[in-house]
Coordinates of C-alpha atoms and ligand atoms in Angstrom, one line a residue:
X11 CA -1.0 -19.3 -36.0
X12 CA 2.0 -21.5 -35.3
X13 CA 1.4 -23.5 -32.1
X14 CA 4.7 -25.6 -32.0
X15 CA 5.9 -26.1 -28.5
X16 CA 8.7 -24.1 -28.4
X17 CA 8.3 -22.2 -31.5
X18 CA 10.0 -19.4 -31.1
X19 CA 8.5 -16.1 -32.8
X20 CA 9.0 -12.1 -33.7
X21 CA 5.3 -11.7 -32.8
X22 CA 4.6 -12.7 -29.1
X23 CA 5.1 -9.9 -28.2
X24 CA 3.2 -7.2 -30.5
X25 CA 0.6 -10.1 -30.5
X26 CA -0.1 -9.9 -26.9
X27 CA 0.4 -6.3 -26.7
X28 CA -2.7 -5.6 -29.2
X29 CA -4.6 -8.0 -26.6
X30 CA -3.8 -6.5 -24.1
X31 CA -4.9 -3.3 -25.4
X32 CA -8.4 -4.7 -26.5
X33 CA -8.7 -6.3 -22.7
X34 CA -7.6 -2.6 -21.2
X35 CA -10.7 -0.7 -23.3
X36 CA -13.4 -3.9 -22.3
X37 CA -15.7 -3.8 -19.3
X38 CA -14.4 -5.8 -16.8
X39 CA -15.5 -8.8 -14.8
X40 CA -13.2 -9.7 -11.7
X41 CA -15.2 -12.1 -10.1
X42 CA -15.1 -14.7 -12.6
X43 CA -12.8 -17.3 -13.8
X44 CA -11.0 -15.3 -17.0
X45 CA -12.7 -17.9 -19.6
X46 CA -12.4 -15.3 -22.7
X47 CA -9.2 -13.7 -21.8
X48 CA -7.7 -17.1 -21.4
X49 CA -9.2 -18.1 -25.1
X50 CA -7.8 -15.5 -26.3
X51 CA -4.5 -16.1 -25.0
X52 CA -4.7 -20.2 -26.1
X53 CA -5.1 -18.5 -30.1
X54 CA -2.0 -16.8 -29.6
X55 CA 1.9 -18.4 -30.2
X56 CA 2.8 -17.1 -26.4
X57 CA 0.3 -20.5 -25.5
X58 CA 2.9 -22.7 -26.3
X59 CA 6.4 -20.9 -26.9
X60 CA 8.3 -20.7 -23.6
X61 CA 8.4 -24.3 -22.7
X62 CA 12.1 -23.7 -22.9
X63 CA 13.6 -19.9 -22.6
X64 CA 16.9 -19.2 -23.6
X65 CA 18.9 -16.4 -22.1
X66 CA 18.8 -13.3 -24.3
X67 CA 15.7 -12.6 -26.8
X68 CA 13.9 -15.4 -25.6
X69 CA 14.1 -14.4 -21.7
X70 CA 13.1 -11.0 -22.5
X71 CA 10.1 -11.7 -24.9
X72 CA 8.7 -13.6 -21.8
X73 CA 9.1 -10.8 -19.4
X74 CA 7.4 -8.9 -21.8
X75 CA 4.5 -10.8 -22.4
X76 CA 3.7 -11.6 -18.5
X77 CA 4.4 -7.8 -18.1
X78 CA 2.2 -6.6 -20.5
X79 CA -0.7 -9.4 -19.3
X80 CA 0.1 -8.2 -15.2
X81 CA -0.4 -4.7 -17.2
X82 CA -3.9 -5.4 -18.1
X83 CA -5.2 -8.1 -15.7
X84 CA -3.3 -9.4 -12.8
X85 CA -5.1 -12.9 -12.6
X86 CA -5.0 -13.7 -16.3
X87 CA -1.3 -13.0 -15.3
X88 CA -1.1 -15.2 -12.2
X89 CA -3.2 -18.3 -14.7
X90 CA -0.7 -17.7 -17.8
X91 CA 2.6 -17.8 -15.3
X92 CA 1.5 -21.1 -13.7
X93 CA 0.6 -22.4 -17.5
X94 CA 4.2 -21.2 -18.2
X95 CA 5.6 -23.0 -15.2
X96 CA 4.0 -26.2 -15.6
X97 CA 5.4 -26.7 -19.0
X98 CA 8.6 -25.9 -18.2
X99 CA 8.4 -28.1 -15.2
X100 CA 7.7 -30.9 -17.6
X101 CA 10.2 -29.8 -20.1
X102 CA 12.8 -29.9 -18.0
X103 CA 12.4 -33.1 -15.7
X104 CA 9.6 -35.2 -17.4
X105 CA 10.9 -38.6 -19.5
X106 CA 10.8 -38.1 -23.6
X107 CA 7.4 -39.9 -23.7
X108 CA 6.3 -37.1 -21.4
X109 CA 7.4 -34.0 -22.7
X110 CA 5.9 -35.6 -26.2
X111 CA 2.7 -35.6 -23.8
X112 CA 2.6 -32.3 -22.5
X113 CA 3.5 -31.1 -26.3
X114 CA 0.0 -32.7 -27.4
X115 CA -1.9 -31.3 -25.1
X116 CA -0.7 -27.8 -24.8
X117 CA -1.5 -27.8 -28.9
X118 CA -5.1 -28.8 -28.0
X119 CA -5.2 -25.8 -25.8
X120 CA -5.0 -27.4 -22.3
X121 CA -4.4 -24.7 -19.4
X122 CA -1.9 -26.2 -17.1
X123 CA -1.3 -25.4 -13.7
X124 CA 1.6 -25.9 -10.8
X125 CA 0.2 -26.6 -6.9
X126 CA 3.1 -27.1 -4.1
X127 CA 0.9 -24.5 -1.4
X128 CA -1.1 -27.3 0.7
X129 CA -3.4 -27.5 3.9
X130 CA -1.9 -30.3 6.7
X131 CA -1.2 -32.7 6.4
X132 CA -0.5 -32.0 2.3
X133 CA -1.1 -34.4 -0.4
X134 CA 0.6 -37.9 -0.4
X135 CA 1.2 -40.5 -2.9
X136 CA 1.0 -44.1 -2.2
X137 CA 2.0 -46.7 -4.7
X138 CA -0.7 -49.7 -4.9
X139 CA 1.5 -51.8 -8.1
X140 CA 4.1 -51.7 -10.1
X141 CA 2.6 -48.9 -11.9
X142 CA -0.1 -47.8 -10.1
X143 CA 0.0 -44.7 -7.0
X144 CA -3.1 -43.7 -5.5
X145 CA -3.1 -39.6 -4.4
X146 CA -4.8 -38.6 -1.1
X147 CA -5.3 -35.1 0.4
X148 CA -5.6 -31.4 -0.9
X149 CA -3.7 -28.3 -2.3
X150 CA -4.8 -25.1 -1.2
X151 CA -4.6 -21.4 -3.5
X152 CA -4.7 -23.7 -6.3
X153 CA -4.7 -21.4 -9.2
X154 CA -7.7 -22.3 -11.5
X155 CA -9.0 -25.0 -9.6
X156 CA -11.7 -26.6 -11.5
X157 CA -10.2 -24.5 -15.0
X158 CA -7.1 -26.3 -15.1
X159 CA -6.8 -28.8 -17.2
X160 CA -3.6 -30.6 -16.0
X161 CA -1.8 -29.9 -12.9
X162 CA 1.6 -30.6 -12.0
X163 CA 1.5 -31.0 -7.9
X164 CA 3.7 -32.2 -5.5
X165 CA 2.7 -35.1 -3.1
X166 CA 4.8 -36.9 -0.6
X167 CA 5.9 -39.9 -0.9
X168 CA 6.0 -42.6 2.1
X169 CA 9.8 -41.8 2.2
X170 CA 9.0 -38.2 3.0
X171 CA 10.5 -37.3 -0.5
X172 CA 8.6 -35.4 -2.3
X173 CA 7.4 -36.3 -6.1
X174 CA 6.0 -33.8 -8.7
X175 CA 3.3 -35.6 -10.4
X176 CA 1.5 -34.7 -13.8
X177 CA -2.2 -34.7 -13.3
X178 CA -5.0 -34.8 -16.5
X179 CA -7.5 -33.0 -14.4
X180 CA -9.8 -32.9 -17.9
X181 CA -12.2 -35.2 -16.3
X182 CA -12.0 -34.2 -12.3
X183 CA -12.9 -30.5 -12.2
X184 CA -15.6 -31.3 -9.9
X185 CA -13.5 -32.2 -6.9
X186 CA -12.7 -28.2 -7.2
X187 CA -13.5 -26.4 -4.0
X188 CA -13.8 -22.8 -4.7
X189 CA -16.4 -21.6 -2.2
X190 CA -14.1 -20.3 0.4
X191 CA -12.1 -18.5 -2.5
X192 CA -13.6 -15.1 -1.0
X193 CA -10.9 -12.7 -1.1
X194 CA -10.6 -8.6 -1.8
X195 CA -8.3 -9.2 -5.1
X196 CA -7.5 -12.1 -7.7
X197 CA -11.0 -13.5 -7.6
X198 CA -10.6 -14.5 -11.2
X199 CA -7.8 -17.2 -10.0
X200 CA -10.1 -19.0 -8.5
X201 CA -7.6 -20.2 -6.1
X202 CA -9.4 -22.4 -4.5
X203 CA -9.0 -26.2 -2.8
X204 CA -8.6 -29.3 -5.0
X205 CA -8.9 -32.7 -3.8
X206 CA -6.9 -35.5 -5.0
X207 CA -8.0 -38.3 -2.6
X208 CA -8.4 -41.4 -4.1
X209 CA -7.4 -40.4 -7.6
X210 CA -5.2 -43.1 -8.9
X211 CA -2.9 -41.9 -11.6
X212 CA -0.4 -44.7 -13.6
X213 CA 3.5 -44.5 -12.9
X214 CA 3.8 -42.4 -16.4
X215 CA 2.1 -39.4 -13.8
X216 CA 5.4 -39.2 -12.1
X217 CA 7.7 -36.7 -13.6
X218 CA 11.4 -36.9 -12.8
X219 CA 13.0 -38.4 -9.5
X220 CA 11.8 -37.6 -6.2
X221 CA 12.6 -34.0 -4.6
X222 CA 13.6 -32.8 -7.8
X223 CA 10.7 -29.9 -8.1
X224 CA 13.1 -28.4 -5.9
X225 CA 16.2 -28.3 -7.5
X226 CA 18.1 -25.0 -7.3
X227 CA 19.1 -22.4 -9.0
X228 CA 15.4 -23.2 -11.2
X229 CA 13.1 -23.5 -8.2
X230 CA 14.0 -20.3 -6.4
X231 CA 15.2 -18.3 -9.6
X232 CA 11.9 -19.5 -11.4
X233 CA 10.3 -16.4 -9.5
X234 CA 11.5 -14.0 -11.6
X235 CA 8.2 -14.7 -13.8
X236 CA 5.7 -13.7 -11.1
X237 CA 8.1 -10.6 -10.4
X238 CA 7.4 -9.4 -13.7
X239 CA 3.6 -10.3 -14.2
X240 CA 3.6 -7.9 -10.7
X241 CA 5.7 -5.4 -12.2
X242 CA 3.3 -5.2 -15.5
X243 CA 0.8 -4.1 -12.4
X244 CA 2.9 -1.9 -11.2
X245 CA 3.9 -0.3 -14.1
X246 CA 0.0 0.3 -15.0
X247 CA 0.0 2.0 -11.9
X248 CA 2.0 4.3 -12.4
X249 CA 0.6 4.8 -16.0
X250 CA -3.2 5.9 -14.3
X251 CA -1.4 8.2 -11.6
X252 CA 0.6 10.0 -14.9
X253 CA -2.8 10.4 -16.7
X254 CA -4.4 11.4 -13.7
X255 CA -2.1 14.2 -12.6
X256 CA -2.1 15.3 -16.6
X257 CA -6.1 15.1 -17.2
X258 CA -6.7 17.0 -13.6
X259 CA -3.7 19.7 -13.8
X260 CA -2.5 18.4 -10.8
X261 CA 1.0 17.6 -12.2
X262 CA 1.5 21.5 -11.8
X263 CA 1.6 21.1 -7.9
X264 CA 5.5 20.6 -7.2
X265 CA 4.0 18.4 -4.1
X266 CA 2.4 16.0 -6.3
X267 CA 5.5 16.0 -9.0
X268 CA 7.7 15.0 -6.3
X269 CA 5.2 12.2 -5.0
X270 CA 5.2 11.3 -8.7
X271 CA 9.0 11.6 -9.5
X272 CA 9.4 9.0 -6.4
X273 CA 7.0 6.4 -8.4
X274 CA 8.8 7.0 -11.6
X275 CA 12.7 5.9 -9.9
X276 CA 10.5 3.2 -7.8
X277 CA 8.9 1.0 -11.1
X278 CA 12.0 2.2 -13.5
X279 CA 14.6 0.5 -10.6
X280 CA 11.8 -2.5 -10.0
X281 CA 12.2 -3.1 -14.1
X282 CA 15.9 -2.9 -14.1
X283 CA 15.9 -5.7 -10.9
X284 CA 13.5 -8.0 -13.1
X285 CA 14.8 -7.6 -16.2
X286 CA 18.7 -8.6 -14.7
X287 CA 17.0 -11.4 -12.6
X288 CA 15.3 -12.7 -16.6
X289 CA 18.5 -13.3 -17.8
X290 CA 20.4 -14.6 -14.6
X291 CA 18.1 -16.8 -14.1
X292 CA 17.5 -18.4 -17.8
X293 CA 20.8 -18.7 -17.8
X294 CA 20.8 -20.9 -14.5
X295 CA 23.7 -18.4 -13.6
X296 CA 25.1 -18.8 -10.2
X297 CA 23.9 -16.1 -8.6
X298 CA 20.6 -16.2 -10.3
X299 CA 18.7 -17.3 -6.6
X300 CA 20.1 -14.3 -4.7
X301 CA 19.7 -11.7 -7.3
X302 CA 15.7 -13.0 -8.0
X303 CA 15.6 -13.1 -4.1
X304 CA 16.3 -10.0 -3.8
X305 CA 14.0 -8.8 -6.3
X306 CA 11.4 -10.2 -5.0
X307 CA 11.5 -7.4 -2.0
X308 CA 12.1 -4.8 -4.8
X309 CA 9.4 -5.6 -6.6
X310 CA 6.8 -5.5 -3.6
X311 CA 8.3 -2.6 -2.4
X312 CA 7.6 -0.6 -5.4
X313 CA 4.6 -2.2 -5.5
X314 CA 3.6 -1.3 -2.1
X315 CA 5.0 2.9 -3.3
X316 CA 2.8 2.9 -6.2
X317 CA -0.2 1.5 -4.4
X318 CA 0.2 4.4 -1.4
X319 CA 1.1 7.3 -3.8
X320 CA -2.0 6.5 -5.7
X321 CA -3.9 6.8 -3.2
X322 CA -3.2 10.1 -1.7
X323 CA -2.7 11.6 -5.2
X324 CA -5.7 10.6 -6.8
X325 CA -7.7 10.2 -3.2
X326 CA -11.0 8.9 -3.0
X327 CA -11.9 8.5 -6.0
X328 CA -9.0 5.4 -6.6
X329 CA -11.4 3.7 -4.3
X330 CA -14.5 3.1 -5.9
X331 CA -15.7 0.4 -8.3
X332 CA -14.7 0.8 -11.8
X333 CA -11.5 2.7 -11.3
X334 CA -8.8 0.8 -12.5
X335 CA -6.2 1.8 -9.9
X336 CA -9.1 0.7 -7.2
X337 CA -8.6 -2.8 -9.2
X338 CA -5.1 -3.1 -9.4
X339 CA -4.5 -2.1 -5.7
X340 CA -6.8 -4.8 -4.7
X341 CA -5.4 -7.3 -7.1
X342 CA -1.8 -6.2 -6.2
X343 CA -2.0 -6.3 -2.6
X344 CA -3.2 -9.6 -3.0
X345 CA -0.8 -11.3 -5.5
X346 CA 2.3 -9.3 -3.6
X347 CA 2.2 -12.0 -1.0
X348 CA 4.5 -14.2 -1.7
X349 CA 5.8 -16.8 0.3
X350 CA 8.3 -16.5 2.7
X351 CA 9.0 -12.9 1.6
X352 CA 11.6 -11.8 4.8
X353 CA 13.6 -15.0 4.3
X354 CA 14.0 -14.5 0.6
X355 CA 15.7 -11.3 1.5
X356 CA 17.6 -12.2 4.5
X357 CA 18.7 -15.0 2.2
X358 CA 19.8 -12.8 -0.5
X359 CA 21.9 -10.3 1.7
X360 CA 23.6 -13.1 2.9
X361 CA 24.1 -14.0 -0.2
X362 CA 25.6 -10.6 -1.4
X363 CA 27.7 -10.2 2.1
X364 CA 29.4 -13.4 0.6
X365 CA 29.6 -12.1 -3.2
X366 CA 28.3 -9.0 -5.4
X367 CA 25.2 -10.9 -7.1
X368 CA 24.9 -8.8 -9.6
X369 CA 25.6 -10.5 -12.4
X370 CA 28.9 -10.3 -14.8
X371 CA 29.5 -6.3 -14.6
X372 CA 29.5 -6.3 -10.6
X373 CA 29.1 -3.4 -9.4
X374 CA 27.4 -1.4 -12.0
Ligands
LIG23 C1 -3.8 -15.3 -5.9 C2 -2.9 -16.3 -5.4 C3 -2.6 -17.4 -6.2 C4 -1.8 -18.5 -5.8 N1 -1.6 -19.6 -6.6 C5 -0.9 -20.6 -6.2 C6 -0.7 -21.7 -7.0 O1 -1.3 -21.8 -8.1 N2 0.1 -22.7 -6.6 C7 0.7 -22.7 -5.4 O2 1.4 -23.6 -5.0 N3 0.6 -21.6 -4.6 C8 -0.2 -20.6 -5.0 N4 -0.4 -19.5 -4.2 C9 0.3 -19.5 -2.8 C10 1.5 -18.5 -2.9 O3 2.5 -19.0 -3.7 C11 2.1 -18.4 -1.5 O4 2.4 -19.6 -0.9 C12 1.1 -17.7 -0.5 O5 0.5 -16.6 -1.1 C13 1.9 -17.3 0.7 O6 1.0 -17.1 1.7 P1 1.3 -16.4 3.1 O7 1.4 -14.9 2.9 O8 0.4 -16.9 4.0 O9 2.8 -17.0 3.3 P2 4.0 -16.9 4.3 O10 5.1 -17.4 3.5 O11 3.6 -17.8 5.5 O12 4.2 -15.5 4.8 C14 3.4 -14.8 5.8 C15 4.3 -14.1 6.8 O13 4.9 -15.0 7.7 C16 6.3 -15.0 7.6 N5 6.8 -16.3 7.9 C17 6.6 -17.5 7.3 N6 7.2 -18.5 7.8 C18 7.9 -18.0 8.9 C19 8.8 -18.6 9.8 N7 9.0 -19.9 9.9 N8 9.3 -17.8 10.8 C20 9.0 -16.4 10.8 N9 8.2 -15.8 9.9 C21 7.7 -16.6 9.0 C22 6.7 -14.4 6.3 O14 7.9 -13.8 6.2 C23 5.5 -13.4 6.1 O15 5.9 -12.2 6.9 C24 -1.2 -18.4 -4.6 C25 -1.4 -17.3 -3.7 C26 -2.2 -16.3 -4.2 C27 -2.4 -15.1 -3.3

């Protein structure tokens, strides 16, 4: 298996598909942390390949592969995003020396993680030396806490800017607090509390200049990955509802076709949204933050369609244990709050009452 950072391959995606496959026939644990599912992914090229994306190929082989993981399992999906993110963050702001770093230790496998979302007062950093800053306070729904392996985090500074700091967590999984990680869906993030306090990290920790996690069109159009892990969901969705109606006969009630023609235009339209917003947004285009703003609402609103047509088509039986649409909607529901989801798309059609954000071939 090649594992160069930033290898670029013909066989993520078939790769991942096969897995993904295997995954869909296995029994399933959600409670637990993923462990094999993410070993499985770690033996694959997709581990270490889209530390940079380029628009085009590139772009689209990654919507693929968080699609086709979303598919399968949402919270391997929400992990493998977040591992995605966090080398990319480093890619793109941390020093040579860094990225070398992060290169190393992605080979070796390590799961890496990105934690802004923070209890009050939020994490700070305080320097003690020329070299030395000493971290105090917590991140909340912190995305395999005690499984990560390094973490990428954002702490204020005394200033009140804010500095994304690299953290090797190889040796601090302990100060994990998952117990109030109690929730109907995503157990297997284990998105729990993590406490920095008193960890001192070396000046080498500190990746890029201060605020710059933030800088736009990446920080906002850098959502179009967990769009499409959701929209792998929401495409499996609509999958079990087509076997469904097939395996019971149902699909000859016109009722139930026209339930199901609705959920057919609803996750078709959410994958045209996602796959424009890939390629906007790899290419840092202009409009890239509206356009993944906007599908962000697209995206959860198909979600939430799927979610209610399965349940009055297939009825009770989508509820119980073991039935994967009774997993997904639970998983779904969950992973579809995002933050700040009416201001992303009153910010978007402000946005379009300015311009068409549609890309190059406006209108169309
Ligand atoms: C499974 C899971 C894993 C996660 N993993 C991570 C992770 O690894 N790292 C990380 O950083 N975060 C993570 N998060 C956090 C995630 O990114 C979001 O921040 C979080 O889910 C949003 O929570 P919320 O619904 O309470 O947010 P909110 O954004 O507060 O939204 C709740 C509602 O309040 C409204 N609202 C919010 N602010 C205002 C306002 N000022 N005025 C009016 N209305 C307002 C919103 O429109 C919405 O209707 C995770 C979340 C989940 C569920």
């Amino acid at each position: 298996m090649d594992h160069r950072v930033g290898a670029f391959s013909v066989d993520h995606v078939p790769v991942i598909r096969d897995l993904v496959a295997q995954w869909e026939r296995e029994p399933w644990d959600q409670e637990a942390f993923p462990a094999g599912r993410i070993a499985a992914l770690r033996a694959t090229t997709a581990w270490t390949a889209f530390v940079g994306v380029a628009p085009g190929p590139e772009a689209q082989d990654l919507l693929d592969v968080l699609r086709l993981i979303g598919r399968a399992d949402l919270s391997v999906g929400r992990l493998f995003e977040g591992h995605v993110n966090g080398l990319q963050l480093v890619a793109t702001y941390g020093s040579a020396e860094q990225r070398l770093t992060m290169a190393q230790a992605a080979e070796r496998g390590a799961l890496f993680g990105v934690w802004a979302t923070e209890p009050t007062p939020g994490l700070r950093i305080l320097q003690l030396g020329p070299d030395q800053w000493r971290l105090e306070g917590k991140k909340s729904f912190a995305t395999g806490a005690g499984q990560v392996d390094r973490a990428l985090v954002t702490a204020q500074r005394a200033d009140g800017t804010r500095q994304l700091v690299s953290v090797d967590l190889s040796t601090e999984k302990p100060r994990a607090d998952i117990d109030g990680w109690r929730v109907r869906g995503m157990r297997g993030t284990i998105s729990g509390l993590f406490d920095f306090s008193g960890l001192v990290v070396g000046g080498d920790s500190l990746i890029g200049a201060p605020d710059v996690y933030q800088t736009e069109p990446r920080f906002s159009a850098g959502a179009w990955r967990f769009t499409a892990v959701q929209l792998g969901a929401v495409e499996g969705l609509a999958r079990h509802l087509r076997d469904h109606l097939v395996a019971t006969g149902k699909g000859a009630d016109p009722i139930q076709r026209a339930r199901f023609a609705a959920c057919i235009v609803a996750v078709r339209s959410a994958g045209e949204w996602v796959r424009r917003a890939a390629q906007l947004a790899e290419a840092q285009a202009d409009e890239a933050v509206a356009f993944v703003l906007m599908t962000r609402g697209v995206v959860e609103e198909a979600g939430l369609a799927l979610m209610e047509a399965a349940a009055r088509t297939v009825g009770t039986a989508s509820f119980f244990t073991g039935n994967p649409i009774d997993r997904i909607t639970r998983d779904l529901g969950l992973y579809l709050r995002q933050p700040v989801p009416d201001q992303a798309r009153d910010r978007a059609a402000a946005a379009w009452l300015e311009a068409d954000c549609w890309g190059e071939d406006r209108w169309w």
